[in-house]
Amino acid sequence: MSEESSKLGGPDLREGIGFDTLPDGGRVAGRVGDEPVLLARRGDEFFAIDAICTHYGAPLADGLLVDETIRCPWHHACFSLRTGEAIRAPALNPVSCWRVERRDGRVHVFEKLESPAQPSTQDVPGTPRSVVILGGGAAGNAAAEMLRRHRYAGSLTMLSSDDSGPYDRPNLSKGYLAGAAPEDWIPLRSPEFYKAQGIDLKLNARVVAIDASARRVQLEDGSSYPYDALLLATGAEPVRLAIPGGDLPHVRYLRTFADSRALVAKALTSRRAVVIGASFIGLEAAAALRARDIDVHVVGPETIPMERILGPEVGSFIRKLHESHGATFHLGATVVSIDERSVTLKNGEILEADLVLVGIGVRPLTALAEQAGLAIDRGVTVDAHLQTSIPNIFAAGDIARWPDHHTGERIRVEHWVVAERQGQTAARNILGRKETFNAVPFFWTEQYDLAIAYVGHAERWDSCAIDGSLEARDCAIAYRREGKTLAVATIYRDLESLRAEVAFERGVA
Ligand SMILES: Cc1cc2nc3c(=O)[nH]c(=O)nc-3n(C[C@H](O)[C@H](O)[C@H](O)COP(=O)(O)OP(=O)(O)OC[C@H]3O[C@@H](n4cnc5c(N)ncnc54)[C@H](O)[C@@H]3O)c2cc1C
Ligand code: FES
């Protein structure tokens, strides 16, 4: 693919391009009228789909063709070239397909085709008559949508203790907190969507007990819901700071839309923030608060931020990035107390603060699963089909510990895309598909103008090798254990990240 053609605006595809100008596996970004369209070739077949990802609008021409799919360069959504279906999250909406015609050695793209066909479903014996999804976050929402996408016709209830319907949680510490993303970008869907899909979404609906033998969940308000199949997707909650002053009103946590809204409101009148925790949430929030011109001090016990996950070079680079934007670090430090105006560190240092944000990690919400008698091991234990120790109960997202076939270990991660994909797989398995969850973990972080993508899972690694330059923001970092590559982080090398994902899927380490 040439530089030229990857830019939106490219060739007028109605006029066509020469058959031989596009090799097998090639693609070209062009337009039909005013609409950006991607033309791709697989063998002797040509496919045309919308050129823009339905998640955050990445140019799909910069993605990777894998069999009859294209993967998005930014957050690895996967679309079918043949049907336009968003096969894998984080994109939830399909892209349109366009009519392609070959005439006189040229390939032309004409009008948009009807909406993509939905995957067909024959009810497998044992399809549940009612499904309850416990949790209205990434996994719960993706599961509900997938059930209806597969034309599941039974009763479908999604119970969420949140006061908002499913929303784009990753945005809460990034664009939304920084003031760059407006309020209406945050909900994943409108209330009308759930109505139209026949998804009975109950908000402020806190489940307090699961009776696995009676197949019923009980809510705080005394009501209860029966189920044939249950999906647990309760996510995680922030770890609280148990120190004097830790419960003062200006000490905040960030998990929900309401948390982020309250932080934004507080930020409007704050001058100086102390962020406790130098990992993803803390650092993303620090960058967002700097964008609001708030004086930011980051406190963490480590000597290099994110060293354990990303390594010392990347960690030091991130620290310098924050410092170049005016943030100040207090590392190797812990907080012992907080009062209305300041935060006191163990070394005696006192940091002024009218806003304190605590981001010291999360704890999976497994109490209900435990009480229901499910097997628990630092998360809810699930098999490769995301089924718990009780066959008609599935679990997905931050709470699930599953057998990861890439590392050969049982793992639990806290990644948006993994939660959504697990929700999607669990939904298909609720319908009797027996699909193995084998997606490679993926997450991304954004801080200022830096985006890091990470594929794989390296809880422990013994070497990390950087190919390229951090300073130039053009590199890939491989994390290895005993010579085996377990994960790859990339900075502005999207294709390399996608290629690593495919390699991990195919067992090439
Ligand atoms: C601010 C922020 C930014 C993030 N940024 C990124 C990022 O950039 N990239 C990335 O990969 N990941 C990111 N994450 C992590 C990602 O959002 C989570 O991994 C993901 O949301 C997990 O999905 P889940 O469905 O398991 O849980 P959640 O999305 O947390 O949903 C859990 C749901 O369960 C409900 N619930 C819990 N208990 C009950 C109960 N008893 N009764 C009823 N309902 C209940 C909750 O109300 C909620 O609706 C971020 C997380 C946060 C908080
Ligand atoms: S923009 Fe395509 S997956 Fe996010």
XYZ file of C-alpha atoms and ligand atoms in Angstrom:
566
model
C 0.000 0.000 0.000
C 1.431 3.381 -0.905
C 1.597 6.353 1.503
C -0.641 8.269 -0.872
C -3.482 5.830 -0.893
C -3.589 5.348 2.873
C -4.749 8.935 3.334
C -8.444 9.591 3.286
C -9.408 11.106 0.029
C -7.295 8.632 -2.067
C -8.509 7.466 -5.464
C -12.104 7.708 -6.628
C -13.011 4.033 -6.403
C -16.074 4.472 -8.577
C -13.666 5.219 -11.415
C -11.902 2.022 -10.426
C -8.300 0.951 -10.084
C -6.328 -1.434 -12.271
C -6.825 -5.072 -11.215
C -3.080 -5.655 -11.117
C -2.274 -2.564 -9.091
C -3.582 -4.259 -5.957
C -1.689 -7.439 -5.097
C -3.168 -10.298 -3.073
C -3.361 -9.107 0.551
C -3.180 -5.464 -0.515
C -5.641 -2.721 0.304
C -6.182 0.832 -0.739
C -8.059 3.659 0.969
C -10.127 5.674 -1.446
C -13.534 7.248 -1.660
C -16.894 6.781 -3.274
C -18.533 10.178 -3.534
C -17.884 11.794 -0.166
C -17.430 8.561 1.731
C -14.118 6.974 2.618
C -13.988 3.376 1.452
C -11.378 0.657 1.817
C -10.810 -1.762 -1.023
C -8.989 -4.986 -0.159
C -7.939 -8.003 -2.156
C -7.833 -11.593 -1.000
C -6.767 -14.006 -3.742
C -8.886 -13.035 -6.740
C -11.661 -11.613 -4.583
C -12.089 -7.916 -3.839
C -13.931 -6.501 -0.834
C -14.976 -2.931 -0.148
C -15.987 -1.710 3.301
C -16.183 1.625 5.131
C -12.635 2.849 5.692
C -13.172 4.142 9.235
C -13.307 2.052 12.392
C -16.615 2.350 14.228
C -14.865 2.465 17.606
C -12.822 5.695 17.678
C -12.503 6.344 13.952
C -9.083 4.917 13.073
C -8.237 4.555 9.381
C -8.636 0.841 8.724
C -6.224 1.023 5.805
C -3.454 1.303 8.416
C -4.572 -1.977 9.979
C -3.670 -5.571 9.249
C -5.445 -7.952 6.873
C -5.749 -11.380 8.452
C -7.558 -13.975 6.333
C -10.888 -12.369 5.447
C -10.744 -9.759 8.186
C -9.108 -6.443 8.851
C -7.847 -5.498 12.298
C -7.923 -1.906 13.436
C -4.535 -0.254 14.041
C -5.534 1.573 17.238
C -7.279 -0.878 19.585
C -7.344 -4.083 17.535
C -11.056 -4.392 16.718
C -11.614 -6.899 13.946
C -14.072 -6.560 11.052
C -15.186 -9.142 8.526
C -14.364 -8.011 4.993
C -17.199 -10.155 3.664
C -20.023 -8.991 5.966
C -18.695 -5.885 7.720
C -19.479 -7.447 11.097
C -17.481 -6.175 14.078
C -16.243 -9.642 14.946
C -14.213 -8.553 17.939
C -14.521 -5.668 20.353
C -13.849 -2.886 21.100
C -15.839 -1.920 17.995
C -19.463 -2.829 18.624
C -20.976 -1.572 15.370
C -20.373 -3.118 11.953
C -18.958 -1.248 8.967
C -20.939 -1.094 5.748
C -20.010 -3.218 2.775
C -19.938 -1.753 -0.743
C -20.691 -3.329 -4.095
C -17.572 -4.206 -6.054
C -17.524 -4.939 -9.781
C -14.714 -6.002 -12.100
C -14.872 -4.606 -15.608
C -12.214 -4.577 -18.320
C -9.267 -5.225 -16.025
C -10.401 -2.620 -13.492
C -12.091 -2.948 -10.110
C -14.843 -0.444 -9.342
C -16.735 0.247 -6.145
C -20.312 1.430 -6.444
C -23.050 1.805 -3.863
C -23.306 0.764 -0.247
C -24.958 -2.613 0.273
C -27.772 -3.397 2.652
C -26.848 -3.828 6.322
C -24.536 -6.740 6.954
C -26.143 -10.082 7.580
C -26.386 -11.074 11.228
C -24.752 -14.339 12.196
C -27.295 -17.100 11.869
C -28.460 -18.928 14.940
C -30.141 -22.246 15.181
C -31.164 -22.760 18.724
C -28.929 -25.415 20.152
C -30.824 -27.793 22.443
C -30.523 -26.389 25.927
C -30.592 -22.720 24.853
C -31.648 -20.926 28.033
C -35.083 -19.349 28.180
C -33.776 -16.544 30.345
C -30.365 -14.965 30.769
C -29.398 -12.604 33.569
C -26.235 -10.560 33.239
C -24.900 -9.311 36.521
C -22.978 -6.136 35.670
C -23.487 -3.352 33.157
C -19.876 -2.653 32.261
C -17.589 -3.744 29.433
C -18.199 -7.488 29.681
C -21.888 -7.299 30.569
C -22.755 -4.941 27.752
C -20.752 -6.818 25.121
C -22.415 -10.073 26.195
C -25.937 -8.632 26.032
C -25.305 -7.210 22.575
C -23.784 -10.455 21.334
C -26.732 -12.508 22.560
C -29.104 -10.338 20.565
C -26.731 -10.214 17.595
C -27.064 -13.995 17.535
C -30.834 -13.506 17.591
C -31.224 -14.936 21.037
C -34.958 -14.565 21.560
C -35.312 -15.374 25.269
C -35.613 -12.978 28.158
C -32.455 -10.927 28.757
C -31.910 -8.805 31.860
C -28.828 -6.749 32.676
C -28.531 -5.693 36.312
C -26.144 -2.904 37.199
C -25.476 -1.220 40.509
C -24.311 1.833 38.545
C -26.629 4.794 38.015
C -25.547 5.067 34.347
C -26.019 2.591 31.528
C -22.880 0.997 30.042
C -20.237 3.589 29.158
C -16.740 4.020 27.823
C -14.831 3.575 31.057
C -11.308 4.060 29.586
C -12.285 7.567 28.515
C -12.984 8.571 32.129
C -9.290 9.000 32.941
C -8.376 10.396 29.513
C -10.348 12.703 27.204
C -13.358 13.115 29.471
C -11.326 14.058 32.529
C -9.107 16.336 30.439
C -12.150 18.146 29.051
C -11.500 16.977 25.491
C -14.354 14.459 25.259
C -17.881 15.772 25.836
C -20.421 14.057 28.062
C -22.344 12.536 25.148
C -19.329 10.537 23.946
C -19.279 8.460 27.094
C -22.401 6.230 26.959
C -21.826 3.181 24.765
C -25.498 3.144 23.749
C -28.674 5.129 24.244
C -31.511 3.903 26.500
C -33.550 3.437 23.289
C -30.966 0.968 22.010
C -31.550 -1.368 24.948
C -35.310 -1.035 24.568
C -35.145 -1.791 20.864
C -32.906 -4.808 21.501
C -35.188 -6.173 24.183
C -32.456 -5.884 26.803
C -34.062 -5.154 30.134
C -31.420 -2.854 31.625
C -31.959 -2.182 35.322
C -29.835 0.578 36.822
C -29.185 1.186 40.527
C -29.907 -2.523 40.824
C -27.484 -3.982 43.342
C -27.473 -7.754 43.594
C -26.887 -8.977 47.127
C -27.133 -12.739 46.723
C -27.117 -15.524 44.155
C -29.022 -18.701 44.894
C -27.329 -21.090 42.490
C -29.566 -24.055 43.238
C -32.810 -22.070 42.868
C -31.244 -20.199 39.892
C -32.212 -16.793 41.148
C -30.447 -13.532 41.981
C -31.670 -11.307 44.737
C -31.460 -7.525 44.750
C -30.913 -5.103 47.592
C -34.482 -3.780 47.192
C -35.927 -7.248 47.869
C -36.811 -8.081 44.258
C -35.347 -11.139 42.584
C -34.762 -12.467 39.077
C -34.787 -16.099 37.981
C -32.360 -17.265 35.320
C -31.538 -20.300 33.236
C -28.052 -18.913 32.557
C -26.182 -16.267 34.521
C -23.184 -14.194 33.493
C -21.162 -12.659 36.297
C -19.432 -9.479 35.180
C -19.152 -7.426 38.347
C -15.733 -5.940 37.534
C -13.536 -4.445 40.199
C -13.522 -1.696 42.784
C -10.710 0.697 43.691
C -8.560 -0.234 46.655
C -9.235 2.328 49.404
C -6.552 4.208 51.255
C -6.754 3.355 54.956
C -4.948 6.332 56.463
C -6.060 9.305 58.556
C -7.909 11.731 56.299
C -8.407 9.075 53.609
C -12.158 9.647 53.732
C -12.144 13.450 53.416
C -14.446 14.777 50.677
C -11.623 16.046 48.451
C -10.029 12.557 48.391
C -11.370 10.904 45.244
C -11.321 7.567 43.441
C -11.941 6.925 39.769
C -13.996 3.976 38.596
C -17.414 5.187 37.519
C -18.838 7.879 35.291
C -20.153 9.550 38.456
C -16.609 9.484 39.931
C -15.193 11.134 36.824
C -17.982 13.723 36.688
C -17.378 14.602 40.327
C -13.630 14.867 39.656
C -14.233 17.187 36.719
C -16.449 19.389 38.901
C -13.834 19.441 41.649
C -11.033 20.130 39.153
C -12.805 23.316 38.053
C -12.060 24.892 41.426
C -8.792 23.114 42.259
C -5.335 24.552 41.964
C -3.133 21.739 43.191
C -3.684 17.992 42.999
C -1.813 15.143 44.583
C -2.203 11.873 42.692
C -1.466 8.851 44.880
C -0.372 5.953 42.679
C 1.956 6.093 39.680
C 0.397 3.357 37.585
C -2.026 3.625 34.646
C -5.034 5.304 36.267
C -2.877 7.665 38.336
C -0.699 8.701 35.415
C -3.525 9.059 32.914
C -5.416 11.167 35.420
C -2.284 13.213 36.139
C -1.968 13.992 32.424
C -5.673 14.895 32.223
C -5.403 17.231 35.233
C -2.305 18.891 33.722
C -4.411 19.549 30.617
C -6.648 21.563 32.952
C -3.597 23.475 34.130
C -3.743 22.079 37.635
C -0.436 21.755 39.469
C 0.035 17.971 39.755
C 2.211 15.990 42.174
C 2.398 12.214 41.762
C 3.325 10.057 44.768
C 4.255 6.379 44.486
C 6.334 3.791 46.342
C 8.226 2.633 43.247
C 11.411 4.346 42.074
C 10.427 4.247 38.386
C 6.771 4.517 37.365
C 5.325 1.400 35.736
C 8.710 -0.327 35.807
C 7.259 -3.716 36.747
C 4.986 -3.818 33.713
C 6.813 -1.789 31.088
C 10.448 -1.916 32.226
C 12.880 0.743 33.476
C 13.539 2.498 30.143
C 9.865 2.960 29.272
C 9.073 3.906 32.879
C 11.802 6.561 32.939
C 10.652 7.851 29.569
C 7.092 8.209 30.880
C 8.365 10.024 33.947
C 10.283 12.502 31.764
C 7.217 12.974 29.594
C 5.140 13.934 32.626
C 7.870 16.213 33.932
C 8.129 17.939 30.571
C 4.419 18.717 30.974
C 4.982 20.178 34.414
C 4.055 17.264 36.722
C 6.263 16.584 39.765
C 7.077 13.089 41.045
C 7.641 11.981 44.628
C 8.810 8.412 44.171
C 9.954 5.877 46.719
C 7.381 7.636 48.874
C 4.184 6.743 50.682
C 1.441 8.911 52.109
C 0.767 8.697 55.855
C -2.032 11.208 56.285
C -4.205 13.741 54.519
C -5.901 16.875 55.810
C -8.069 19.529 54.150
C -5.093 21.331 52.644
C -2.222 18.888 52.366
C -0.853 15.404 52.108
C 1.925 14.218 54.420
C 4.496 11.730 53.191
C 6.308 9.174 55.334
C 9.565 11.085 54.879
C 7.941 14.106 56.496
C 7.440 16.079 53.291
C 4.158 17.979 53.115
C 2.463 18.514 49.746
C -0.264 21.087 49.428
C -3.422 19.715 47.817
C -7.003 20.809 47.362
C -7.701 17.650 45.351
C -6.339 14.174 46.058
C -6.854 11.353 43.592
C -6.126 7.829 44.765
C -5.233 5.257 42.090
C -3.539 2.431 43.971
C -5.099 -0.506 42.190
C -8.377 -2.395 42.140
C -9.800 -5.509 43.716
C -12.063 -7.863 41.721
C -15.618 -7.988 43.064
C -15.899 -11.697 43.788
C -17.940 -11.707 47.011
C -21.202 -12.701 45.285
C -19.499 -15.516 43.403
C -17.912 -16.743 46.594
C -21.210 -16.651 48.458
C -22.827 -18.596 45.588
C -20.297 -21.362 46.113
C -18.273 -20.872 42.931
C -14.612 -21.847 42.815
C -12.454 -18.804 43.540
C -8.734 -18.338 43.121
C -7.744 -14.651 43.185
C -10.730 -14.117 40.883
C -13.562 -16.340 39.715
C -12.106 -19.527 38.282
C -13.426 -20.242 34.778
C -12.560 -22.832 32.161
C -11.558 -22.132 28.569
C -15.254 -21.537 27.764
C -15.515 -18.997 30.599
C -17.784 -21.334 32.488
C -17.480 -21.277 36.282
C -17.517 -24.331 38.535
C -21.345 -24.277 38.224
C -22.203 -25.083 34.590
C -24.946 -22.520 33.899
C -22.949 -19.660 35.451
C -20.311 -17.908 33.352
C -17.904 -15.155 34.346
C -16.111 -12.524 32.275
C -14.012 -9.392 32.622
C -11.977 -8.162 35.565
C -13.237 -10.917 37.874
C -12.440 -13.915 35.649
C -9.279 -15.995 35.943
C -9.036 -18.143 32.847
C -6.557 -20.619 31.336
C -4.591 -18.503 28.873
C -3.341 -20.755 26.131
C -0.479 -18.423 25.137
C 1.285 -18.431 28.481
C -0.117 -21.777 29.613
C -1.074 -20.120 32.904
C -4.326 -19.099 34.520
C -4.454 -15.343 34.348
C -6.745 -12.491 35.317
C -6.323 -9.074 33.720
C -7.987 -5.697 33.982
C -8.234 -4.668 30.322
C -11.232 -3.144 28.572
C -10.887 -5.102 25.348
C -10.396 -8.417 27.147
C -13.530 -7.818 29.233
C -15.578 -7.061 26.123
C -14.235 -10.036 24.195
C -14.853 -12.334 27.129
C -18.408 -11.009 27.320
C -18.803 -11.825 23.627
C -17.398 -15.342 23.989
C -19.440 -16.022 27.128
C -22.595 -14.954 25.255
C -21.908 -17.432 22.453
C -21.197 -20.161 24.980
C -24.416 -19.408 26.837
C -26.003 -20.258 23.487
C -24.181 -23.580 23.508
C -21.297 -22.766 21.148
C -18.466 -24.209 23.269
C -16.085 -21.560 21.957
C -12.648 -21.393 23.565
C -11.619 -17.948 24.736
C -8.267 -17.590 23.032
C -7.929 -13.866 22.342
C -4.525 -12.462 23.191
C -4.772 -9.828 25.948
C -4.517 -6.256 24.677
C -4.574 -2.904 26.412
C -3.619 0.636 25.645
C -2.815 3.744 27.615
C -2.759 7.389 26.590
C -0.881 10.077 28.446
C -0.593 13.524 26.858
C 0.213 12.825 23.212
C 1.751 9.413 23.916
C -0.133 6.194 23.224
C 1.236 2.792 24.175
C -0.320 -0.447 22.939
C 0.460 -3.726 24.703
C -0.306 -7.249 23.487
C 0.263 -10.479 25.371
C 0.745 -10.988 29.059
C 4.013 -10.868 30.957
C 3.325 -10.909 34.670
C 6.964 -11.868 35.199
C 9.680 -11.294 32.638
C 13.451 -11.502 32.810
C 14.487 -9.411 29.813
C 13.071 -6.567 27.840
C 14.479 -5.562 24.477
C 13.732 -2.270 22.776
C 13.744 -2.154 19.008
C 13.776 1.451 17.786
C 13.777 4.674 19.746
C 11.669 5.776 22.694
C 12.744 9.381 22.157
C 11.573 9.251 18.550
C 8.358 7.532 19.725
C 8.911 4.769 17.279
C 9.660 1.467 18.947
C 8.583 -2.002 19.991
C 9.558 -3.502 23.332
C 9.557 -7.284 23.723
C 9.152 -8.761 27.219
C 10.659 -12.236 27.491
C 10.981 -14.985 30.030
C 13.587 -17.676 29.461
C 13.893 -16.509 25.881
C 10.169 -16.720 25.119
C 8.434 -13.490 24.126
C 5.383 -13.093 26.331
C 4.294 -9.573 25.457
C 5.097 -6.698 23.126
C 4.516 -3.012 23.823
C 4.660 -0.577 20.934
C 4.806 3.157 20.551
C 3.400 4.287 17.211
C 4.117 0.955 15.576
C 0.541 -0.173 15.177
C 1.185 -2.747 12.505
C 3.889 -4.348 14.575
C 1.494 -4.580 17.505
C -1.089 -6.290 15.292
C 1.530 -8.637 13.868
C 2.617 -9.566 17.391
C -1.013 -10.285 18.285
C -1.384 -12.620 15.320
C 1.946 -14.300 16.076
C 0.878 -14.948 19.681
C -2.448 -16.329 18.446
C -0.596 -18.697 16.155
C 1.743 -19.782 18.906
C 4.835 -18.127 17.435
C 6.700 -16.586 20.361
C -10.762 5.187 34.663
C -10.412 3.892 34.016
C -9.684 3.887 32.828
C -9.350 2.689 32.216
N -8.630 2.719 31.058
C -8.334 1.566 30.429
C -7.594 1.564 29.212
O -7.187 2.600 28.715
N -7.348 0.391 28.612
C -7.761 -0.780 29.148
O -7.504 -1.828 28.560
N -8.465 -0.825 30.305
C -8.747 0.315 30.956
N -9.449 0.285 32.138
C -9.883 -1.009 32.679
C -11.235 -1.419 32.100
O -12.138 -0.361 32.139
C -11.766 -2.614 32.861
O -10.857 -3.678 32.704
C -13.150 -3.039 32.352
O -14.084 -2.020 32.530
C -13.614 -4.304 33.055
O -14.867 -4.628 32.588
P -15.890 -5.472 33.492
O -17.121 -5.632 32.677
O -15.204 -6.646 34.044
O -16.183 -4.523 34.728
P -16.798 -3.069 34.782
O -16.661 -2.396 33.474
O -16.228 -2.426 35.988
O -18.347 -3.334 35.037
C -18.788 -3.930 36.232
C -20.273 -3.734 36.341
O -20.788 -4.518 37.398
C -21.673 -3.744 38.186
N -21.750 -4.357 39.526
C -20.754 -4.628 40.386
N -21.248 -5.211 41.504
C -22.587 -5.323 41.326
C -23.654 -5.837 42.104
N -23.458 -6.382 43.300
N -24.912 -5.774 41.602
C -25.131 -5.237 40.384
N -24.163 -4.735 39.611
C -22.908 -4.790 40.071
C -21.058 -2.357 38.149
O -21.978 -1.358 38.501
C -20.672 -2.291 36.664
O -21.789 -1.956 35.904
C -9.761 1.474 32.795
C -10.483 1.463 33.999
C -10.804 2.662 34.606
C -11.573 2.653 35.899
S -10.404 2.976 16.750
Fe -10.582 0.983 15.963
S -10.520 -0.283 17.669
Fe -10.412 1.714 18.500
